[in-house]
Amino acid sequence: MRKTRNILQKLINPFTNPHDSDLTRCFKPQLIGDQGRLGDGREVAVKRLAVGSRQGENQFANEASLLSGVQHKNVVHLYGFCIHGDDRLLVYEYVANESLDKILFSSSEECPKRAELNWQRRYSIILAVAKGLLYLHEGTHIPIIHRDIKAANILLDQRWVPKIADFGMARLFPEDESHVNTRVAGTNGYMAPEYLMHGSLSPKADVYSFGVVVLELVMGRQCHSFAPLPGTDAKNLLEWAWKLYKEGRFVEMVDPEIQPNLDQDQVITCVHIGLLCTQAEPKQRPDMRRVGIIFSKKPSTLEEPSRPGIPGHRYTNRSHFTSESLDSSRISSSIGSGIGSSSDSTLTPSTSASASASSSKGKASGSSSAQESICTYNDTS
């Protein structure tokens, strides 16, 4: 433990004990996500890690050391750590809103904030999480693989800006390697097939998880609690999304609570990205830089995905649709005519780029513009 302490003290700010004078309230041992305040007035969230095992000690050291040099507006900021007796505390910036899962997967009655999670906010969250992941994969000294990207690990601040959180299972990734073999750790439904089944880990595992989150935001459904719907043989969220995509049934794909006033090009692009990111073979998934480029393209120019990869299944990937192929105008007509949109939203994707730009009314309250291009995510503020 002394070695761990010495390493961490060189990296980030150590607080001497849980009742440090910098922390104006005491932390109750039974709480995991406690809240406090630093001497300079900054609110903080304190994460207390389980102790008594090498795994818990390693998780603490891993999370603290990996985040020591990370500075990005879409990644939660670590202020410091505390090692005192059996206490292992990580002191983070306080993120005032809920985690994404608590809002997205609740009813409006259970969580009134869900009514505020409109399409423009969801789209902005997708863009911002993509920026955060690109930074982790390409913007740090050594690439970081999060390994557990999911809605529960995306925190939302007062302005609905998302922050990627919980780096207890994250791994550094050597740039000269195509993948590493490692112990499998993550959440069912979000883990890429090659990682879950064979322990083969690369940044494309995070890409897969990101694709699942994108589809969850579009559909308003949670991947690992998906209940088969009457009249369909789809057993999970990805199969259901793929079936609806093939048949052009975009109206049924989109969360009913956000169907009015959608930007059809944005929805089509997000569905494409969700399916491309969840392809069975890692090499068929785009990296996060490529995802940024895809966001800036017209839907009519996007490559067609094949059936998504689901752990335990073996699919023959096809680069093109067969008799079930869709043309872009059919996709656009389906979504434009079925989702309470204005008459000009039925334009085909190839002609609707300017209409899309004019139909988006700037910024949603407290969120970044939905028209923001993430091809330029070199900002790390």
Short mmCIF file of C-alpha atoms in Angstrom, two decimals:
data_model
loop_
_atom_site.label_atom_id
_atom_site.label_comp_id
_atom_site.label_asym_id
_atom_site.label_seq_id
_atom_site.Cartn_x
_atom_site.Cartn_y
_atom_site.Cartn_z
CA MET A 1 0.00 0.00 0.00
CA ARG A 2 2.94 2.34 0.72
CA LYS A 3 4.06 1.97 -2.90
CA THR A 4 0.57 2.83 -4.15
CA ARG A 5 0.42 5.88 -1.87
CA ASN A 6 3.82 7.16 -3.08
CA ILE A 7 2.85 6.77 -6.72
CA LEU A 8 -0.48 8.54 -6.30
CA GLN A 9 0.98 11.42 -4.30
CA LYS A 10 3.21 12.25 -7.25
CA LEU A 11 0.22 12.32 -9.58
CA ILE A 12 -2.64 14.12 -7.88
CA ASN A 13 -3.54 16.11 -4.79
CA PRO A 14 -3.72 13.94 -1.65
CA PHE A 15 -6.14 14.86 1.14
CA THR A 16 -4.68 13.77 4.46
CA ASN A 17 -7.82 12.19 5.93
CA PRO A 18 -11.59 11.97 5.45
CA HIS A 19 -12.10 14.92 7.82
CA ASP A 20 -9.45 17.10 6.17
CA SER A 21 -9.83 20.81 6.84
CA ASP A 22 -10.31 21.22 3.10
CA LEU A 23 -13.51 19.19 3.39
CA THR A 24 -16.08 21.05 5.44
CA ARG A 25 -18.21 18.05 6.32
CA CYS A 26 -17.47 14.55 7.53
CA PHE A 27 -18.11 11.59 5.26
CA LYS A 28 -20.44 8.94 6.58
CA PRO A 29 -18.85 5.50 6.15
CA GLN A 30 -22.00 3.90 4.79
CA LEU A 31 -22.33 6.30 1.87
CA ILE A 32 -20.64 5.62 -1.45
CA GLY A 33 -21.38 8.82 -3.35
CA ASP A 34 -21.11 11.38 -0.55
CA GLN A 35 -21.04 15.12 -1.15
CA GLY A 36 -18.81 17.72 0.45
CA ARG A 37 -17.20 21.09 -0.14
CA LEU A 38 -13.57 22.14 -0.44
CA GLY A 39 -12.16 25.08 1.46
CA ASP A 40 -12.31 27.22 -1.68
CA GLY A 41 -16.05 26.59 -2.01
CA ARG A 42 -15.98 23.96 -4.74
CA GLU A 43 -18.56 21.23 -4.29
CA VAL A 44 -17.18 17.72 -4.53
CA ALA A 45 -18.50 14.18 -4.77
CA VAL A 46 -16.61 11.60 -2.75
CA LYS A 47 -16.42 8.01 -3.94
CA ARG A 48 -15.59 5.52 -1.18
CA LEU A 49 -14.10 2.27 -2.49
CA ALA A 50 -14.39 -1.09 -0.78
CA VAL A 51 -11.26 -2.15 1.04
CA GLY A 52 -9.94 -5.40 2.42
CA SER A 53 -9.06 -7.03 -0.90
CA ARG A 54 -6.32 -6.66 -3.46
CA GLN A 55 -8.98 -6.09 -6.11
CA GLY A 56 -10.40 -3.11 -4.21
CA GLU A 57 -6.92 -1.68 -3.67
CA ASN A 58 -6.07 -2.12 -7.33
CA GLN A 59 -9.32 -0.49 -8.44
CA PHE A 60 -8.58 2.52 -6.25
CA ALA A 61 -5.02 2.91 -7.54
CA ASN A 62 -6.14 2.33 -11.12
CA GLU A 63 -8.88 4.95 -11.10
CA ALA A 64 -6.76 7.56 -9.32
CA SER A 65 -3.69 7.15 -11.51
CA LEU A 66 -5.53 6.98 -14.84
CA LEU A 67 -7.50 10.16 -14.18
CA SER A 68 -4.57 12.13 -12.80
CA GLY A 69 -3.75 13.72 -16.15
CA VAL A 70 -7.19 13.71 -17.74
CA GLN A 71 -8.66 17.15 -18.50
CA HIS A 72 -11.76 17.22 -20.69
CA LYS A 73 -15.15 18.81 -20.22
CA ASN A 74 -16.88 15.50 -21.02
CA VAL A 75 -14.85 13.41 -18.55
CA VAL A 76 -15.46 13.78 -14.81
CA HIS A 77 -12.62 15.68 -13.13
CA LEU A 78 -10.69 14.10 -10.25
CA TYR A 79 -9.54 16.65 -7.66
CA GLY A 80 -7.62 14.26 -5.45
CA PHE A 81 -7.63 11.20 -3.24
CA CYS A 82 -7.47 10.24 0.43
CA ILE A 83 -5.82 7.22 2.04
CA HIS A 84 -6.44 7.11 5.78
CA GLY A 85 -6.54 3.84 7.67
CA ASP A 86 -9.13 1.72 5.91
CA ASP A 87 -10.60 4.68 4.03
CA ARG A 88 -9.99 4.88 0.27
CA LEU A 89 -11.64 8.00 -1.08
CA LEU A 90 -11.61 9.63 -4.51
CA VAL A 91 -12.64 13.29 -4.58
CA TYR A 92 -14.38 14.32 -7.80
CA GLU A 93 -16.07 17.41 -9.12
CA TYR A 94 -19.71 17.40 -8.06
CA VAL A 95 -22.07 16.79 -10.99
CA ALA A 96 -25.43 18.22 -9.98
CA ASN A 97 -27.82 16.28 -12.20
CA GLU A 98 -28.57 12.55 -12.21
CA SER A 99 -26.76 9.86 -14.13
CA LEU A 100 -28.25 9.36 -17.59
CA ASP A 101 -29.82 5.99 -16.78
CA LYS A 102 -31.87 7.36 -13.87
CA ILE A 103 -33.50 9.89 -16.18
CA LEU A 104 -33.70 7.99 -19.48
CA PHE A 105 -35.04 4.72 -18.08
CA SER A 106 -37.60 6.21 -15.69
CA SER A 107 -41.11 7.31 -16.47
CA SER A 108 -41.94 11.02 -16.44
CA GLU A 109 -43.97 10.37 -13.30
CA GLU A 110 -41.00 8.75 -11.53
CA CYS A 111 -38.53 11.35 -12.78
CA PRO A 112 -39.96 14.73 -13.91
CA LYS A 113 -36.60 15.55 -15.53
CA ARG A 114 -37.31 12.95 -18.21
CA ALA A 115 -39.74 15.36 -19.86
CA GLU A 116 -36.78 17.72 -20.34
CA LEU A 117 -34.74 15.02 -22.09
CA ASN A 118 -35.97 16.00 -25.55
CA TRP A 119 -34.36 14.99 -28.83
CA GLN A 120 -32.01 17.98 -29.04
CA ARG A 121 -30.68 17.22 -25.56
CA ARG A 122 -30.24 13.54 -26.41
CA TYR A 123 -28.43 14.42 -29.61
CA SER A 124 -26.15 16.84 -27.76
CA ILE A 125 -25.38 14.11 -25.20
CA ILE A 126 -24.47 11.68 -27.99
CA LEU A 127 -22.12 14.23 -29.57
CA ALA A 128 -20.48 15.11 -26.26
CA VAL A 129 -19.94 11.50 -25.13
CA ALA A 130 -18.34 10.84 -28.52
CA LYS A 131 -15.98 13.76 -27.89
CA GLY A 132 -15.08 12.42 -24.46
CA LEU A 133 -14.35 8.95 -25.82
CA LEU A 134 -12.24 10.32 -28.66
CA TYR A 135 -10.21 12.22 -26.09
CA LEU A 136 -9.67 9.08 -24.00
CA HIS A 137 -8.66 7.04 -27.05
CA GLU A 138 -6.50 9.63 -28.82
CA GLY A 139 -6.05 12.74 -26.68
CA THR A 140 -4.18 11.29 -23.71
CA HIS A 141 -0.49 10.37 -23.52
CA ILE A 142 -1.39 6.67 -23.60
CA PRO A 143 -4.86 5.67 -24.91
CA ILE A 144 -7.37 4.82 -22.19
CA ILE A 145 -10.05 2.15 -22.69
CA HIS A 146 -12.93 2.76 -20.29
CA ARG A 147 -14.34 -0.82 -20.48
CA ASP A 148 -17.70 0.08 -18.93
CA ILE A 149 -19.37 2.76 -21.06
CA LYS A 150 -23.08 2.72 -20.25
CA ALA A 151 -25.84 5.15 -19.35
CA ALA A 152 -25.20 4.67 -15.61
CA ASN A 153 -21.61 5.90 -16.06
CA ILE A 154 -22.61 9.09 -17.86
CA LEU A 155 -23.28 11.92 -15.40
CA LEU A 156 -25.20 15.06 -16.38
CA ASP A 157 -24.44 18.48 -14.92
CA GLN A 158 -26.86 21.37 -14.39
CA ARG A 159 -26.62 22.32 -18.07
CA TRP A 160 -27.09 18.69 -19.20
CA VAL A 161 -23.45 18.43 -20.24
CA PRO A 162 -22.46 14.75 -19.95
CA LYS A 163 -19.38 13.55 -18.08
CA ILE A 164 -17.97 10.05 -18.54
CA ALA A 165 -17.39 8.61 -15.05
CA ASP A 166 -16.29 5.47 -13.15
CA PHE A 167 -12.81 4.50 -14.33
CA GLY A 168 -12.32 1.65 -11.89
CA MET A 169 -12.04 -0.90 -14.70
CA ALA A 170 -10.30 1.32 -17.27
CA ARG A 171 -7.10 0.15 -18.95
CA LEU A 172 -4.20 1.86 -20.63
CA PHE A 173 -3.80 0.62 -24.20
CA PRO A 174 -0.34 0.37 -25.82
CA GLU A 175 -0.42 2.25 -29.11
CA ASP A 176 1.61 -0.40 -30.92
CA GLU A 177 -0.90 -3.18 -30.15
CA SER A 178 -4.05 -4.14 -32.05
CA HIS A 179 -5.61 -5.58 -28.89
CA VAL A 180 -4.74 -6.94 -25.47
CA ASN A 181 -6.07 -10.02 -23.71
CA THR A 182 -7.44 -9.32 -20.26
CA ARG A 183 -9.84 -10.44 -17.57
CA VAL A 184 -13.40 -9.66 -18.64
CA ALA A 185 -15.13 -6.98 -16.57
CA GLY A 186 -18.08 -4.84 -17.55
CA THR A 187 -21.85 -4.82 -17.82
CA ASN A 188 -23.92 -7.34 -19.76
CA GLY A 189 -25.51 -5.83 -22.84
CA TYR A 190 -22.77 -3.25 -23.32
CA MET A 191 -19.75 -5.53 -23.75
CA ALA A 192 -18.47 -6.24 -27.25
CA PRO A 193 -18.69 -9.91 -28.36
CA GLU A 194 -14.93 -10.40 -28.81
CA TYR A 195 -14.28 -8.97 -25.36
CA LEU A 196 -17.01 -10.84 -23.50
CA MET A 197 -16.34 -14.18 -25.18
CA HIS A 198 -12.54 -14.09 -25.58
CA GLY A 199 -11.20 -11.28 -23.39
CA SER A 200 -9.86 -9.48 -26.48
CA LEU A 201 -9.80 -5.79 -25.61
CA SER A 202 -9.23 -2.77 -27.84
CA PRO A 203 -10.71 0.74 -28.14
CA LYS A 204 -13.33 -0.84 -30.42
CA ALA A 205 -14.86 -2.39 -27.27
CA ASP A 206 -15.68 1.14 -26.07
CA VAL A 207 -17.01 1.92 -29.55
CA TYR A 208 -19.42 -1.02 -29.26
CA SER A 209 -20.64 0.17 -25.86
CA PHE A 210 -21.09 3.68 -27.24
CA GLY A 211 -23.24 2.29 -30.06
CA VAL A 212 -25.52 0.59 -27.53
CA VAL A 213 -25.91 3.87 -25.60
CA VAL A 214 -26.74 5.74 -28.82
CA LEU A 215 -29.54 3.28 -29.62
CA GLU A 216 -30.81 3.49 -26.03
CA LEU A 217 -31.05 7.28 -26.33
CA VAL A 218 -32.93 7.04 -29.63
CA MET A 219 -35.30 4.30 -28.46
CA GLY A 220 -35.66 5.18 -24.78
CA ARG A 221 -35.19 1.51 -23.85
CA GLN A 222 -32.56 -0.15 -21.70
CA CYS A 223 -30.55 -2.86 -23.43
CA HIS A 224 -30.31 -5.42 -20.61
CA SER A 225 -33.92 -5.10 -19.47
CA PHE A 226 -35.42 -5.30 -22.96
CA ALA A 227 -38.65 -7.31 -22.97
CA PRO A 228 -39.57 -9.06 -26.25
CA LEU A 229 -42.47 -7.31 -27.91
CA PRO A 230 -45.61 -9.11 -29.14
CA GLY A 231 -45.35 -10.27 -32.73
CA THR A 232 -41.56 -10.15 -32.95
CA ASP A 233 -38.80 -12.69 -32.46
CA ALA A 234 -36.30 -10.01 -31.37
CA LYS A 235 -34.83 -11.05 -28.04
CA ASN A 236 -32.79 -7.94 -27.30
CA LEU A 237 -32.49 -4.25 -28.13
CA LEU A 238 -29.96 -4.68 -30.93
CA GLU A 239 -32.03 -7.30 -32.75
CA TRP A 240 -35.10 -5.08 -32.43
CA ALA A 241 -33.24 -2.01 -33.73
CA TRP A 242 -31.86 -4.03 -36.65
CA LYS A 243 -35.27 -5.40 -37.58
CA LEU A 244 -36.88 -1.95 -37.53
CA TYR A 245 -33.98 -0.48 -39.49
CA LYS A 246 -34.22 -3.12 -42.23
CA GLU A 247 -37.95 -2.55 -42.58
CA GLY A 248 -37.75 1.23 -42.47
CA ARG A 249 -39.98 1.39 -39.38
CA PHE A 250 -38.31 4.38 -37.81
CA VAL A 251 -41.49 5.61 -36.15
CA GLU A 252 -41.52 2.51 -33.95
CA MET A 253 -37.82 2.87 -33.20
CA VAL A 254 -37.95 6.36 -31.67
CA ASP A 255 -38.97 6.91 -28.05
CA PRO A 256 -42.66 7.97 -28.27
CA GLU A 257 -42.11 10.77 -25.75
CA ILE A 258 -39.77 12.63 -28.12
CA GLN A 259 -41.36 11.89 -31.49
CA PRO A 260 -42.74 15.38 -32.19
CA ASN A 261 -40.32 17.91 -33.67
CA LEU A 262 -37.50 15.53 -34.49
CA ASP A 263 -34.70 16.31 -36.91
CA GLN A 264 -34.98 13.36 -39.29
CA ASP A 265 -31.39 13.53 -40.56
CA GLN A 266 -30.04 13.47 -37.03
CA VAL A 267 -32.16 10.45 -36.10
CA ILE A 268 -31.18 8.52 -39.24
CA THR A 269 -27.51 9.33 -38.65
CA CYS A 270 -27.65 8.26 -35.00
CA VAL A 271 -29.32 4.95 -35.87
CA HIS A 272 -26.66 4.35 -38.52
CA ILE A 273 -23.92 5.12 -36.02
CA GLY A 274 -25.49 2.93 -33.35
CA LEU A 275 -25.60 -0.04 -35.72
CA LEU A 276 -22.16 0.60 -37.24
CA CYS A 277 -20.60 0.80 -33.79
CA THR A 278 -22.15 -2.53 -32.75
CA GLN A 279 -20.94 -4.58 -35.71
CA ALA A 280 -19.81 -8.11 -34.85
CA GLU A 281 -16.22 -7.69 -36.04
CA PRO A 282 -14.11 -4.96 -34.40
CA LYS A 283 -12.51 -4.01 -37.73
CA GLN A 284 -15.97 -3.24 -39.15
CA ARG A 285 -16.69 -0.70 -36.41
CA PRO A 286 -15.56 2.89 -36.91
CA ASP A 287 -13.10 4.34 -34.44
CA MET A 288 -14.25 7.42 -32.55
CA ARG A 289 -12.55 9.79 -34.97
CA ARG A 290 -14.45 8.15 -37.81
CA VAL A 291 -17.67 8.47 -35.78
CA GLY A 292 -17.07 12.24 -35.69
CA ILE A 293 -16.76 12.31 -39.47
CA ILE A 294 -19.95 10.28 -39.89
CA PHE A 295 -21.90 12.81 -37.83
CA SER A 296 -21.05 15.50 -40.38
CA LYS A 297 -22.27 13.47 -43.37
CA LYS A 298 -25.64 13.41 -45.07
CA PRO A 299 -27.61 10.24 -44.28
CA SER A 300 -27.76 9.34 -47.97
CA THR A 301 -23.96 8.99 -48.08
CA LEU A 302 -23.54 6.73 -45.05
CA GLU A 303 -22.28 3.18 -45.41
CA GLU A 304 -24.85 0.50 -44.72
CA PRO A 305 -24.40 -1.50 -41.53
CA SER A 306 -24.81 -5.25 -41.37
CA ARG A 307 -26.48 -7.20 -38.58
CA PRO A 308 -25.08 -6.10 -35.20
CA GLY A 309 -22.93 -8.47 -33.19
CA ILE A 310 -24.45 -10.00 -30.09
CA PRO A 311 -22.34 -12.15 -27.73
CA GLY A 312 -23.05 -15.84 -28.24
CA HIS A 313 -24.23 -15.35 -31.83
CA ARG A 314 -22.31 -15.94 -35.03
CA TYR A 315 -23.47 -13.77 -37.89
CA THR A 316 -22.40 -13.75 -41.50
CA ASN A 317 -21.74 -10.08 -42.06
CA ARG A 318 -22.89 -8.65 -45.33
CA SER A 319 -21.54 -5.40 -46.70
CA HIS A 320 -24.84 -4.68 -48.45
CA PHE A 321 -28.49 -5.48 -47.94
CA THR A 322 -30.10 -8.11 -50.12
CA SER A 323 -33.77 -8.09 -51.08
CA GLU A 324 -34.54 -6.32 -47.80
CA SER A 325 -32.46 -3.28 -48.73
CA LEU A 326 -33.79 0.21 -48.16
CA ASP A 327 -33.22 3.25 -50.27
CA SER A 328 -32.62 6.59 -48.57
CA SER A 329 -35.84 8.18 -49.78
CA ARG A 330 -37.90 5.37 -48.23
CA ILE A 331 -36.12 5.83 -44.90
CA SER A 332 -36.65 9.59 -44.98
CA SER A 333 -40.28 9.29 -46.01
CA SER A 334 -40.95 6.83 -43.21
CA ILE A 335 -39.53 9.00 -40.49
CA GLY A 336 -40.77 12.29 -41.89
CA SER A 337 -44.38 11.28 -42.35
CA GLY A 338 -44.74 9.34 -39.13
CA ILE A 339 -43.27 11.55 -36.43
CA GLY A 340 -45.39 14.64 -36.21
CA SER A 341 -42.93 16.70 -38.21
CA SER A 342 -43.57 19.55 -40.58
CA SER A 343 -44.26 18.91 -44.22
CA ASP A 344 -40.80 19.91 -45.37
CA SER A 345 -39.25 17.22 -43.17
CA THR A 346 -40.29 14.59 -45.71
CA LEU A 347 -37.50 15.73 -48.02
CA THR A 348 -35.08 12.99 -48.92
CA PRO A 349 -31.77 13.08 -47.05
CA SER A 350 -29.90 14.17 -50.16
CA THR A 351 -31.88 17.40 -50.34
CA SER A 352 -32.66 18.07 -46.71
CA ALA A 353 -29.33 19.22 -45.31
CA SER A 354 -30.22 22.91 -45.53
CA ALA A 355 -33.71 22.25 -44.24
CA SER A 356 -32.21 20.39 -41.31
CA ALA A 357 -29.96 23.29 -40.44
CA SER A 358 -32.81 25.79 -40.54
CA SER A 359 -35.26 23.58 -38.68
CA SER A 360 -32.99 23.26 -35.63
CA LYS A 361 -33.74 26.28 -33.49
CA GLY A 362 -30.26 26.77 -32.12
CA LYS A 363 -29.43 25.66 -28.64
CA ALA A 364 -31.62 23.72 -26.31
CA SER A 365 -31.67 25.35 -22.91
CA GLY A 366 -28.33 24.76 -21.23
CA SER A 367 -26.99 22.41 -23.90
CA SER A 368 -24.68 22.79 -26.84
CA SER A 369 -26.04 23.32 -30.32
CA ALA A 370 -27.37 20.22 -31.99
CA GLN A 371 -25.68 21.33 -35.21
CA GLU A 372 -22.24 21.25 -33.57
CA SER A 373 -19.84 19.15 -35.61
CA ILE A 374 -17.72 16.73 -33.64
CA CYS A 375 -15.16 16.54 -36.42
CA THR A 376 -13.43 19.28 -34.44
CA TYR A 377 -13.19 17.65 -31.09
CA ASN A 378 -9.72 18.79 -30.37
CA ASP A 379 -10.91 21.05 -27.55
CA THR A 380 -10.06 19.66 -24.14
CA SER A 381 -11.52 22.36 -21.99
#
